[in-house]
Short mmCIF file of C-alpha atoms in Angstrom, two decimals:
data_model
loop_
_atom_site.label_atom_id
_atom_site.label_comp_id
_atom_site.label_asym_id
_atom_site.label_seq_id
_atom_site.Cartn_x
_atom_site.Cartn_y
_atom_site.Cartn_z
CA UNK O 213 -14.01 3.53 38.26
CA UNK O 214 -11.88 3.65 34.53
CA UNK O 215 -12.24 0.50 32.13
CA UNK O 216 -9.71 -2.53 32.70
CA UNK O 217 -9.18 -5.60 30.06
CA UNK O 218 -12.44 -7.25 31.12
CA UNK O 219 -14.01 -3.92 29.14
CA UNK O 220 -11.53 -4.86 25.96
CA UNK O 221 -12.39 -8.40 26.03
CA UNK O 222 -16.16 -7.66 26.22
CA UNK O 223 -15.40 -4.98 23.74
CA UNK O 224 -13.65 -7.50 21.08
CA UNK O 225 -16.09 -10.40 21.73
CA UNK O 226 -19.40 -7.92 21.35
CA UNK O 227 -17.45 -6.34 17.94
CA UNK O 228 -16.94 -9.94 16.85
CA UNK O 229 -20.79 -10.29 17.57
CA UNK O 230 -21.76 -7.47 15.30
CA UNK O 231 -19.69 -8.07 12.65
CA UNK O 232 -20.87 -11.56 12.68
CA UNK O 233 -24.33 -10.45 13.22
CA UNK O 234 -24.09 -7.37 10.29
CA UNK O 235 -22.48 -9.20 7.38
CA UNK O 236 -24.59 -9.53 5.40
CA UNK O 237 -25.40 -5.50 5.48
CA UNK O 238 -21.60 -4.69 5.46
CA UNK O 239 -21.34 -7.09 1.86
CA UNK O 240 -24.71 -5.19 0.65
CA UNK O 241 -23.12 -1.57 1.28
CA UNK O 242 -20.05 -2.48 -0.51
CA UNK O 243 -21.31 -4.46 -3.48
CA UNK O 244 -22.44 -0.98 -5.23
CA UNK O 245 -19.30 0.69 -4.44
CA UNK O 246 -16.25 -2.07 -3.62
CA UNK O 247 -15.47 -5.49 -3.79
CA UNK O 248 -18.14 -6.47 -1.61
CA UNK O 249 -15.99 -8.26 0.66
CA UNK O 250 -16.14 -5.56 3.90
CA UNK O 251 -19.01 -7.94 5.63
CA UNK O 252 -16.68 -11.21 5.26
CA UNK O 253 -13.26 -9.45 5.26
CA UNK O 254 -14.85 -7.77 9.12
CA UNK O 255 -16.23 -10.86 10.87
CA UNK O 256 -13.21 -13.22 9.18
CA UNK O 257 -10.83 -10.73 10.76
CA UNK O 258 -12.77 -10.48 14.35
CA UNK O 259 -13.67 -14.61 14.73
CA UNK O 260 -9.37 -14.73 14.54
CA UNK O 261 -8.92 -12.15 16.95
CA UNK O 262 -11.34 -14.10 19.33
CA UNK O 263 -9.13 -17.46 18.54
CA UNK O 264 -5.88 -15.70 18.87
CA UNK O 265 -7.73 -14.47 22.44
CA UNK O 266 -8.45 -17.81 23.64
CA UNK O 267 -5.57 -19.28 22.88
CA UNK O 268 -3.55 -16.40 24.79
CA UNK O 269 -5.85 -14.70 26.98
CA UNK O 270 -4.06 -11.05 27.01
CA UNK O 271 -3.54 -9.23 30.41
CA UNK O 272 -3.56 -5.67 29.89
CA UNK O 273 -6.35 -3.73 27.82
CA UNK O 274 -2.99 -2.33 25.60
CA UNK O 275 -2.69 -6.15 24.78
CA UNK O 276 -5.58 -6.85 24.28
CA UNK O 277 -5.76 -4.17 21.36
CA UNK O 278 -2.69 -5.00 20.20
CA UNK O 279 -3.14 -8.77 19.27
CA UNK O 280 -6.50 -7.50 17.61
CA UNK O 281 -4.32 -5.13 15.55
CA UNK O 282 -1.71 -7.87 14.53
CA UNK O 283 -4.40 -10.32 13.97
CA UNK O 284 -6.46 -8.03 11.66
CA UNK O 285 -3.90 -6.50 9.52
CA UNK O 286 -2.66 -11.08 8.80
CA UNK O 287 -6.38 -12.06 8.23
CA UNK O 288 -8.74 -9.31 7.17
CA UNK O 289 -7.20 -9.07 3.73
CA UNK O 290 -8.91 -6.12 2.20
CA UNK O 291 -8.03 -1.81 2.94
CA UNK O 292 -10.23 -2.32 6.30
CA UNK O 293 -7.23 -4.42 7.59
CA UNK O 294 -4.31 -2.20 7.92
CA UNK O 295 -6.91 0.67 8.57
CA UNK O 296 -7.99 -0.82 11.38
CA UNK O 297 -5.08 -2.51 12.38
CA UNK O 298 -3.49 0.42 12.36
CA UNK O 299 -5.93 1.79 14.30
CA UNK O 300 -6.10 -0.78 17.23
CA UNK O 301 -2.51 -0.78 17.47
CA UNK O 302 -1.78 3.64 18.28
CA UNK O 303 -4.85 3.18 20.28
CA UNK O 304 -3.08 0.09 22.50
CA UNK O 305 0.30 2.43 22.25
CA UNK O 306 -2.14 5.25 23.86
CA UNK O 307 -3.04 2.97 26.66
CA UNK O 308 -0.01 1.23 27.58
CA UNK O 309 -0.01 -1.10 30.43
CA UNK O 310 -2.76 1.51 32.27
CA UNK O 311 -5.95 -0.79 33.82
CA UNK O 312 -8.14 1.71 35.19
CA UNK O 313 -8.45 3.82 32.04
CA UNK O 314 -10.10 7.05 32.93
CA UNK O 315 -12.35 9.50 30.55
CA UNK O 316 -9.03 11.41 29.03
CA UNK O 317 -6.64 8.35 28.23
CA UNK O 318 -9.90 6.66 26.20
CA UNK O 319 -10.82 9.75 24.55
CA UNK O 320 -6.86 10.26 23.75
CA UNK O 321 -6.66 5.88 22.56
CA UNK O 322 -9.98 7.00 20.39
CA UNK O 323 -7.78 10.13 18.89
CA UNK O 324 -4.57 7.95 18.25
CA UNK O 325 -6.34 5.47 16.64
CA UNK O 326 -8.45 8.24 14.22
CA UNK O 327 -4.74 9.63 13.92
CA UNK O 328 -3.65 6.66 12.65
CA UNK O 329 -6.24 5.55 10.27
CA UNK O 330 -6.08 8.64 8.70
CA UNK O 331 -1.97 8.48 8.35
CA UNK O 332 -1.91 5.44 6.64
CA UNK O 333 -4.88 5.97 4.47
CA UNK O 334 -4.40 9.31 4.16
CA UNK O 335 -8.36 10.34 3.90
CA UNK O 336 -9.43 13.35 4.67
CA UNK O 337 -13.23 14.32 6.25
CA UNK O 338 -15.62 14.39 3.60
CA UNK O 339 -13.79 11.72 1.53
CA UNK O 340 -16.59 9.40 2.04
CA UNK O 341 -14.85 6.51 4.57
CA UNK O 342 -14.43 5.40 7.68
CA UNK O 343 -12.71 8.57 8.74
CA UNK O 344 -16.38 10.14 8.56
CA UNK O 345 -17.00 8.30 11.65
CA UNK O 346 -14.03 7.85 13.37
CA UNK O 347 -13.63 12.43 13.25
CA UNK O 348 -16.99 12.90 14.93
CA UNK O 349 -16.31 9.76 17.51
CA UNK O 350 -12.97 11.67 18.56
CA UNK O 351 -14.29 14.58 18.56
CA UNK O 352 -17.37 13.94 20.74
CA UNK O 353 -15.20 11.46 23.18
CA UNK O 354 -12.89 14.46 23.60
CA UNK O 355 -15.80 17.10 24.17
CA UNK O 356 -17.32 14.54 26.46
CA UNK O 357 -14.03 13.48 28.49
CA UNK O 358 -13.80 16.65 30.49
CA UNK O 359 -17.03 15.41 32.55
CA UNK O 360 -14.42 12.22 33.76
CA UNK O 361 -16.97 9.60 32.73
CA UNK O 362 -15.81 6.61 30.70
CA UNK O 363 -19.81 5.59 29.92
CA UNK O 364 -20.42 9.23 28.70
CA UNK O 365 -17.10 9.34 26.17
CA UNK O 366 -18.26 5.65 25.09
CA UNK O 367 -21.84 6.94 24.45
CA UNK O 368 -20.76 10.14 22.89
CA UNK O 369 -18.51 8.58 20.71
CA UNK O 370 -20.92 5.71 19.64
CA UNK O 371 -23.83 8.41 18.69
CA UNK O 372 -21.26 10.59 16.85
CA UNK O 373 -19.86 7.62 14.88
CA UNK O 374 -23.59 6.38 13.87
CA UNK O 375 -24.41 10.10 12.77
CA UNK O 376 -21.17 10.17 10.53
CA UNK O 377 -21.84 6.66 9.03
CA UNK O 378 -25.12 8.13 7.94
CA UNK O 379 -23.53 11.45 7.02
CA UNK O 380 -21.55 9.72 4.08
CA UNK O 381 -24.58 8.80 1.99
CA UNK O 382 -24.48 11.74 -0.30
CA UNK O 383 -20.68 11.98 -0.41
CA UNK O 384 -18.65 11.73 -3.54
CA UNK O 385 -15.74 9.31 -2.95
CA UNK O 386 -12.29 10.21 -3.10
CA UNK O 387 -10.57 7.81 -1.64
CA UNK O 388 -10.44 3.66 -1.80
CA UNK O 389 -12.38 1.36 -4.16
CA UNK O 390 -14.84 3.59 -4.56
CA UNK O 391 -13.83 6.36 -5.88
CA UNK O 392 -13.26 4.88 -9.47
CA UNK O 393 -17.14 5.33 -9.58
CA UNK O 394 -17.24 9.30 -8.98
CA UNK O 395 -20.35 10.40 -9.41
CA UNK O 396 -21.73 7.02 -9.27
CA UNK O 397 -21.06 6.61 -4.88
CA UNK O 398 -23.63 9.25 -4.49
CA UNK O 399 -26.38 7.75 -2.22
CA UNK O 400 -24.49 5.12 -0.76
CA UNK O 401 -23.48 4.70 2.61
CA UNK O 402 -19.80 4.12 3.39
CA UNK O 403 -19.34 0.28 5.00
CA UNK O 404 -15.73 1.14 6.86
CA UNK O 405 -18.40 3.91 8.41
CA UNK O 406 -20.98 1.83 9.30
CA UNK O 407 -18.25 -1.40 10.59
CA UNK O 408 -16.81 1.98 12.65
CA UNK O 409 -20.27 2.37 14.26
CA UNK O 410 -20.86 -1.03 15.14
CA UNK O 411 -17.25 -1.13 16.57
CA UNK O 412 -17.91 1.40 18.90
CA UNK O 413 -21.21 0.61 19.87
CA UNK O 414 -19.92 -2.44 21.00
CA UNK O 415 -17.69 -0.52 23.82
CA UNK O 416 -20.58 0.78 25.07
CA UNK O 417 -22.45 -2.36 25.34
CA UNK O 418 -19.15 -3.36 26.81
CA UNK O 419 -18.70 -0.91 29.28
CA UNK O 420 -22.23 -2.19 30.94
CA UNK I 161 24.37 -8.76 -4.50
CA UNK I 162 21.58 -6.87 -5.79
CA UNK I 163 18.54 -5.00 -4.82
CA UNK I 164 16.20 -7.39 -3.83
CA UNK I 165 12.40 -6.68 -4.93
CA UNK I 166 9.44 -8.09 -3.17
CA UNK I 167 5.86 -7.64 -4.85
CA UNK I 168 2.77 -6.82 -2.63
CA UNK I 169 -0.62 -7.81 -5.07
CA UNK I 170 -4.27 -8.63 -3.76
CA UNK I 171 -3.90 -11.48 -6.23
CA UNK I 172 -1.63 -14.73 -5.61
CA UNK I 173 -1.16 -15.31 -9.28
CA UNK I 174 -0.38 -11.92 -9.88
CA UNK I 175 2.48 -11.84 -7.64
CA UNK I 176 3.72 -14.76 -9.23
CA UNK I 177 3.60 -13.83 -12.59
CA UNK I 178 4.75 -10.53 -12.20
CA UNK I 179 8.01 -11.93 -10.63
CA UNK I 180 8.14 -14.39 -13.46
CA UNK I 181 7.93 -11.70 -15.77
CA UNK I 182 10.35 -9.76 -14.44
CA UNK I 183 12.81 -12.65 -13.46
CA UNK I 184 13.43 -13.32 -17.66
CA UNK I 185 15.77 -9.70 -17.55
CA UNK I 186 16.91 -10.04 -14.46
CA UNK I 187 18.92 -13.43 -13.24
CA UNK I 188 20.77 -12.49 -10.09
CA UNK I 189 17.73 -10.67 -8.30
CA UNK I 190 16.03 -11.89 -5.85
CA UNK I 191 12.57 -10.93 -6.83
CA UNK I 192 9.85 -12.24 -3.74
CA UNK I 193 6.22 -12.11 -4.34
CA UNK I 194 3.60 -11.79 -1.00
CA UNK I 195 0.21 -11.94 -3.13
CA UNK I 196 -3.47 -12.86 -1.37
CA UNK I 197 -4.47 -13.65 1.68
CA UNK I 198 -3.04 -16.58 4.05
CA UNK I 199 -5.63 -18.73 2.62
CA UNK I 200 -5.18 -17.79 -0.74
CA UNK I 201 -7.92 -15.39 -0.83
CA UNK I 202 -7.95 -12.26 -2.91
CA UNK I 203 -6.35 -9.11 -0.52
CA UNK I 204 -2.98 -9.03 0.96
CA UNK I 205 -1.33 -10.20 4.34
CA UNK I 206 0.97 -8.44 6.77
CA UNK I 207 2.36 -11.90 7.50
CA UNK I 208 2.69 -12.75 4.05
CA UNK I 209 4.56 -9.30 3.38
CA UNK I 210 6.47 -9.45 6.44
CA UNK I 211 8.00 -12.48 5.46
CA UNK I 212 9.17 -11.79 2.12
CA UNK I 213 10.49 -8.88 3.07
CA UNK I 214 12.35 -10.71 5.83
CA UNK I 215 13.23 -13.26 3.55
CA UNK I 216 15.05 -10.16 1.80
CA UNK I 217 16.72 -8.68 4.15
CA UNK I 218 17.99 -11.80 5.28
CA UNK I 219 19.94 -12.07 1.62
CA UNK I 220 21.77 -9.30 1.84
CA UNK I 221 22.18 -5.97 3.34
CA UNK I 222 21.66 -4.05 -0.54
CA UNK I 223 18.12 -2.72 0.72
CA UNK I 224 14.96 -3.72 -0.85
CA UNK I 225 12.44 -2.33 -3.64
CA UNK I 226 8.54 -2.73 -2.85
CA UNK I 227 6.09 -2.72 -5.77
CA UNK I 228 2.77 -2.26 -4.84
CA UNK I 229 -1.15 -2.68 -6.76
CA UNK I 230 -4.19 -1.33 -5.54
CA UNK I 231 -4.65 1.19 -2.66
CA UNK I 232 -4.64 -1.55 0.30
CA UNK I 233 -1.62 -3.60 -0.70
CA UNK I 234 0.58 0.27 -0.43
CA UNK I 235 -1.14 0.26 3.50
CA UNK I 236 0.07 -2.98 4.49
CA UNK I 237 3.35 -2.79 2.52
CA UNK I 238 3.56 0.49 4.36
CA UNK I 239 2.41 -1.51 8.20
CA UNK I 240 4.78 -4.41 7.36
CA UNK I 241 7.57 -1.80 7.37
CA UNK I 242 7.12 -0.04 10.19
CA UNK I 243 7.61 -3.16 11.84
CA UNK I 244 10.37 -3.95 10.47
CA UNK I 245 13.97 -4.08 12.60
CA UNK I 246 15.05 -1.47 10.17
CA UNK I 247 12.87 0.04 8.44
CA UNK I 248 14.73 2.41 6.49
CA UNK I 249 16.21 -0.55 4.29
CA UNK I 250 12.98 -1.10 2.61
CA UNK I 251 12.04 1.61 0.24
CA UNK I 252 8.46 1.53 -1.53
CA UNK I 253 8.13 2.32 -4.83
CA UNK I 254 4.81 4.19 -6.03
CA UNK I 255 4.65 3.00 -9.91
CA UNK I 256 2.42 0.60 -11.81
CA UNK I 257 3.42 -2.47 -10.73
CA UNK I 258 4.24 -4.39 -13.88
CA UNK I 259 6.22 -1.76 -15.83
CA UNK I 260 7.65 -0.59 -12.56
CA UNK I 261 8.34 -3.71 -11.58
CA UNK I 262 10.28 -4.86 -14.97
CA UNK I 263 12.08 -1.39 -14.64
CA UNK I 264 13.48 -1.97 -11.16
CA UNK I 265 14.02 -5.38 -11.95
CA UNK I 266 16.83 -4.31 -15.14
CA UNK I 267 18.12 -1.64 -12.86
CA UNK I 268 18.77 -3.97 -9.93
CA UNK I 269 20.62 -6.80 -12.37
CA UNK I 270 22.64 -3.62 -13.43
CA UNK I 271 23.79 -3.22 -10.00
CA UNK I 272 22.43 0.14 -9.00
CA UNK I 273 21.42 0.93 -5.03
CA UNK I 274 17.72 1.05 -3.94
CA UNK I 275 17.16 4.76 -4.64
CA UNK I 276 18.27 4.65 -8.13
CA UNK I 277 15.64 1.09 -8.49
CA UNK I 278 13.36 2.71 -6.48
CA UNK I 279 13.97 5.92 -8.86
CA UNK I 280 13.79 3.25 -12.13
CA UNK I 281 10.19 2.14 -11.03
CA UNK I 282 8.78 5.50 -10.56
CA UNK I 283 10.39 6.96 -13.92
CA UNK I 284 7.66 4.91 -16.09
CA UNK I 285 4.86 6.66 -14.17
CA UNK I 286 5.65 10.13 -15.67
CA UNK I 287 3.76 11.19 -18.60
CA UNK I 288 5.94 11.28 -21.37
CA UNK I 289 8.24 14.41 -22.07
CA UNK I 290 6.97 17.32 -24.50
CA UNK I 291 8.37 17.12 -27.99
CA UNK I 292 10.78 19.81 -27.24
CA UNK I 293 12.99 17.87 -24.76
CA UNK I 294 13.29 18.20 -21.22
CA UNK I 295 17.25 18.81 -21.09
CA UNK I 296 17.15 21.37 -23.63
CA UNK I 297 19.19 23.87 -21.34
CA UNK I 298 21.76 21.68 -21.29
CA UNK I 299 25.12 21.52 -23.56
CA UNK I 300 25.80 18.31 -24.85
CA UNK I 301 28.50 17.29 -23.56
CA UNK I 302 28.87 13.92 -25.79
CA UNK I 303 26.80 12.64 -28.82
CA UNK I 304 26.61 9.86 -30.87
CA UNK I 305 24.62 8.38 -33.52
CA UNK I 306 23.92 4.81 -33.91
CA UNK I 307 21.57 2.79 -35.88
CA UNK I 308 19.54 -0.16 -34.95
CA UNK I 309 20.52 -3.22 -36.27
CA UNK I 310 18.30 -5.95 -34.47
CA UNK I 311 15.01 -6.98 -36.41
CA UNK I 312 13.04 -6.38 -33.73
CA UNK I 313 14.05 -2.40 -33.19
CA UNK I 314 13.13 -0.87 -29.65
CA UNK I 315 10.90 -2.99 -27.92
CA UNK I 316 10.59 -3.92 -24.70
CA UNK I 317 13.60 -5.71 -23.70
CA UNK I 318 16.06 -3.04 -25.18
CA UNK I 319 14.37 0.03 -23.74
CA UNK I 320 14.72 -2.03 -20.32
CA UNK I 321 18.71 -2.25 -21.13
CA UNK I 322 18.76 1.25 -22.21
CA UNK I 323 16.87 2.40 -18.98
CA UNK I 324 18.67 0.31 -16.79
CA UNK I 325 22.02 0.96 -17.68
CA UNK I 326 21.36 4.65 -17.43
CA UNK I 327 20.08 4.68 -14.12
CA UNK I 328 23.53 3.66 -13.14
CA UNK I 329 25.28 6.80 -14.20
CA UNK I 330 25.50 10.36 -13.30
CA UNK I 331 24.47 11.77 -17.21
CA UNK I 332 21.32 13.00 -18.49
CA UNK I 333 20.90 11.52 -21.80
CA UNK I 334 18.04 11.85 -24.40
CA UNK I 335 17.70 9.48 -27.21
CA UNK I 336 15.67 11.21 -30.16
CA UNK I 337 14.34 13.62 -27.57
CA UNK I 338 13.26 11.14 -25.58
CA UNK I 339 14.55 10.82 -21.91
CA UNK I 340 17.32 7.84 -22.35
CA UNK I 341 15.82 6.97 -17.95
CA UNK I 342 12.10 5.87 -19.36
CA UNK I 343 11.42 2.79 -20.72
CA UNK I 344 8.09 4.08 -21.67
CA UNK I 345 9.98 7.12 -23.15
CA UNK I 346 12.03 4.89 -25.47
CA UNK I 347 8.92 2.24 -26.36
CA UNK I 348 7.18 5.34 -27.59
CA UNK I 349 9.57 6.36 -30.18
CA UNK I 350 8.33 3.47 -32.00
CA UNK I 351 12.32 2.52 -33.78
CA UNK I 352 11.82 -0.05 -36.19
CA UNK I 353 15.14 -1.82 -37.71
CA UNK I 354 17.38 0.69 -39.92
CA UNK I 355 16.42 3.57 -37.56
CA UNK I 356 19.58 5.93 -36.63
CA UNK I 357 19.59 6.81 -33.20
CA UNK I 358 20.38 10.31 -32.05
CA UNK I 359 21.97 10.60 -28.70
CA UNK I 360 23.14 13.59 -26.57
CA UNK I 361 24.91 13.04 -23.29
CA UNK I 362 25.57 15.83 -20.50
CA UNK I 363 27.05 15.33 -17.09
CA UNK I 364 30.00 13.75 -15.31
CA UNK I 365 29.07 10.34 -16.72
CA UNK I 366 27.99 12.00 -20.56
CA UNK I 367 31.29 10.34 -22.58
CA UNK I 368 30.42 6.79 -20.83
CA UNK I 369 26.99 6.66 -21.55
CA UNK I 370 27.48 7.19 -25.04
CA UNK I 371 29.90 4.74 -25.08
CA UNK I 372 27.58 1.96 -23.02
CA UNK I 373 24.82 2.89 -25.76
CA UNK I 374 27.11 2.36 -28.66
CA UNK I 375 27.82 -1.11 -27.03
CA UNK I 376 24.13 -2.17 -27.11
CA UNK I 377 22.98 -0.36 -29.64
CA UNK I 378 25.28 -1.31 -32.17
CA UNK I 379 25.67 -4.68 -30.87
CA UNK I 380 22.08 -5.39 -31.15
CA UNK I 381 21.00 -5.94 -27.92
CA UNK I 382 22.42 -9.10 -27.93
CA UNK I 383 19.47 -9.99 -29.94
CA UNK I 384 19.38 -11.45 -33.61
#
């Protein structure tokens, strides 16, 4: 049995949960090393997808993704919303109209969306952002896909992302905000990383 | 019909003042600015972007400039046009976005096409030429020396002229050594008043160039 839009609604509604739940932490991890906004920017951006949800309950899990794309890019303000935006929206183009999404077409949505965070922000691994998680998160969803088990690519993808986040501490950033400090983003951790982890812990949580 | 030029900043006010700004040299463009958040916020908005650059494509069918700020504003300038009916009338320009802005301004009032405002924006960004000048391999094909008669000398406004007018014409034309295309070129040859010019032309377009800089130059900008 693949995922359908009841997943991507539960996904979206648990994501809006975390970010509402992990603001605070988000605008701690960016004070040092951005504009501090990443915790407010996040759960602004997710409470308007759940309004825009609502008011237009979406029928596909493509939609679904979609409207969250559109809705972040208008209302999360700061880099995180056309990364992410971005992101949501190759990852609903990788789905389509499909509603029983099996192992391969998530692990392919998780690979478009990486893909397309990293074409518009043009990060590379290493760089110290969100791209640190999202490269691990493909590549374990892909690694795990071949088993044909949705709730092992989720749970692959969710560890990987979490070690990745955590991976960025003692990176030098090169890219964003950030990396007009140099030297100075040493020993902090990345908070498009950590907002990545949360995200995709949520689809797990989602997923049941 | 111009160029039109919309201006993507995380800050409301400095959209607005950058379009103010540039709006004293250039009139007849349509300069749009999409700056903060829907609420007013500091960051940028697709929406907001999206609609100016609707707003200019509705004007006329002359393409349209983007000057961008920080890092984020380039992303969702870059997401706004891929949504975009078509796309490939929107060209961004990657240049500081006040002297790349007042550059593409001047060249859009001048009448040239998006590549060649696109092209002005981006020609501030280079570091200035080495002493020995860039176009030494080339002949002269038409020189011309002029002196500057308005009190002020080479400021900002005239070096915006001289750029602008340039970018215009097939000629590569160097103005004490300096490349005639940069504004920031010509600021940093510090003319005063009294200062003779030395200008070397090469290209299909040499003979008119010296001729539009002997207009200005001699003229005095227009200025007292």
């Amino acid at each position: 049995m693949g995922l359908d839009v009841q997943w991507a609604l539960r996904w979206l509604a648990l994501s809006a949960e975390a970010m509402a739940e992990h603001r605070e932490e988000l605008i701690e991890l960016d004070r040092p090393i951005g504009d501090s906004d990443h915790g407010e920017n996040m759960d602004r951006g997710f409470k308007a997808v759940m309004v825009k949800i609502a008011e237009a309950p979406p029928e596909t899990a493509g939609a679904a993704l979609k409207m969250t794309a559109m809705t972040l890019m208008s209302k999360v303000g700061g880099a995180a919303g056309p990364l992410y935006g971005t992101a949501f929206l190759r990852a609903a183009t990788a789905l389509g109209d499909a509603d029983d999404i099996d192992a391969a077409t998530l692990a392919a949505a998780f690979q478009a969306a990486r893909d397309g965070i990293v074409a518009r922000g043009k990060a590379e691994s290493g760089d110290k952002t969100m791209v640190d998680a999202w490269t691990p998160a493909v590549d374990a969803a892909v690694a795990a896909a071949g088993n044909s088990d949705v709730h092992k690519v989720l749970a692959a993808a969710a560890e990987a992302a979490e070690a990745g986040a955590v991976s960025t501490d003692p990176m030098l950033a090169r890219k964003g905000r950030a990396s007009y400090l140099g030297e100075r983003s040493i020993g902090h951790r990345d908070p498009g990383a950590v907002s990545t982890a949360l995200i995709l812990r949520a689809a797990v949580g989602a997923a049941g | 019909m111009t160029v039109k030029l919309v201006v993507v900043s995380h800050s409301e006010k400095i959209a607005d003042g950058a379009v103010e700004l540039a709006a004293q040299m250039a009139p007849d463009v349509l300069i749009l600015a999409a700056g903060g958040t829907d609420d007013g916020r500091i960051g940028t908005s697709l929406e907001r972007v999206m609609a100016a650059l609707e707003q200019a494509g509705d004007a006329n069918a002359d393409g349209t400039v983007v000057l961008t700020d920080l890092g984020s504003a380039v992303m969702t300038a870059e997401s706004a046009v891929e949504f975009l009916a078509d796309p490939a009338s929107v060209l961004l320009a990657d240049a500081p976005l006040i002297e790349g802005l007042v550059a593409a301004a001047v060249a859009a009032q001048t009448g040239a096409d998006a590549a060649a405002v696109k092209e002005a924006a981006e020609a501030v960004y280079r570091p200035p030429a080495a002493p020995a000048h860039p176009h030494g391999h080339l002949a002269a094909e038409a020189t011309g020396d002029f002196e500057l008669v308005n009190q002020a000398g080479m400021h900002a406004r005239p070096a915006a002229k001289i750029a602008g007018g340039l970018s215009g014409m097939d000629a590569e034309v160097t103005i004490n050594g300096a490349d005639g295309a940069s504004m920031t070129e010509l600021m940093m040859l510090g003319a005063v008043k009294g200062t003779v010019l030395h200008v070397e032309a090469s290209g299909p377009d040499a003979a008119k160039a010296v001729d539009y800089l002997r207009g200005l130059i001699t003229g005095g900008f227009g200025e007292p």
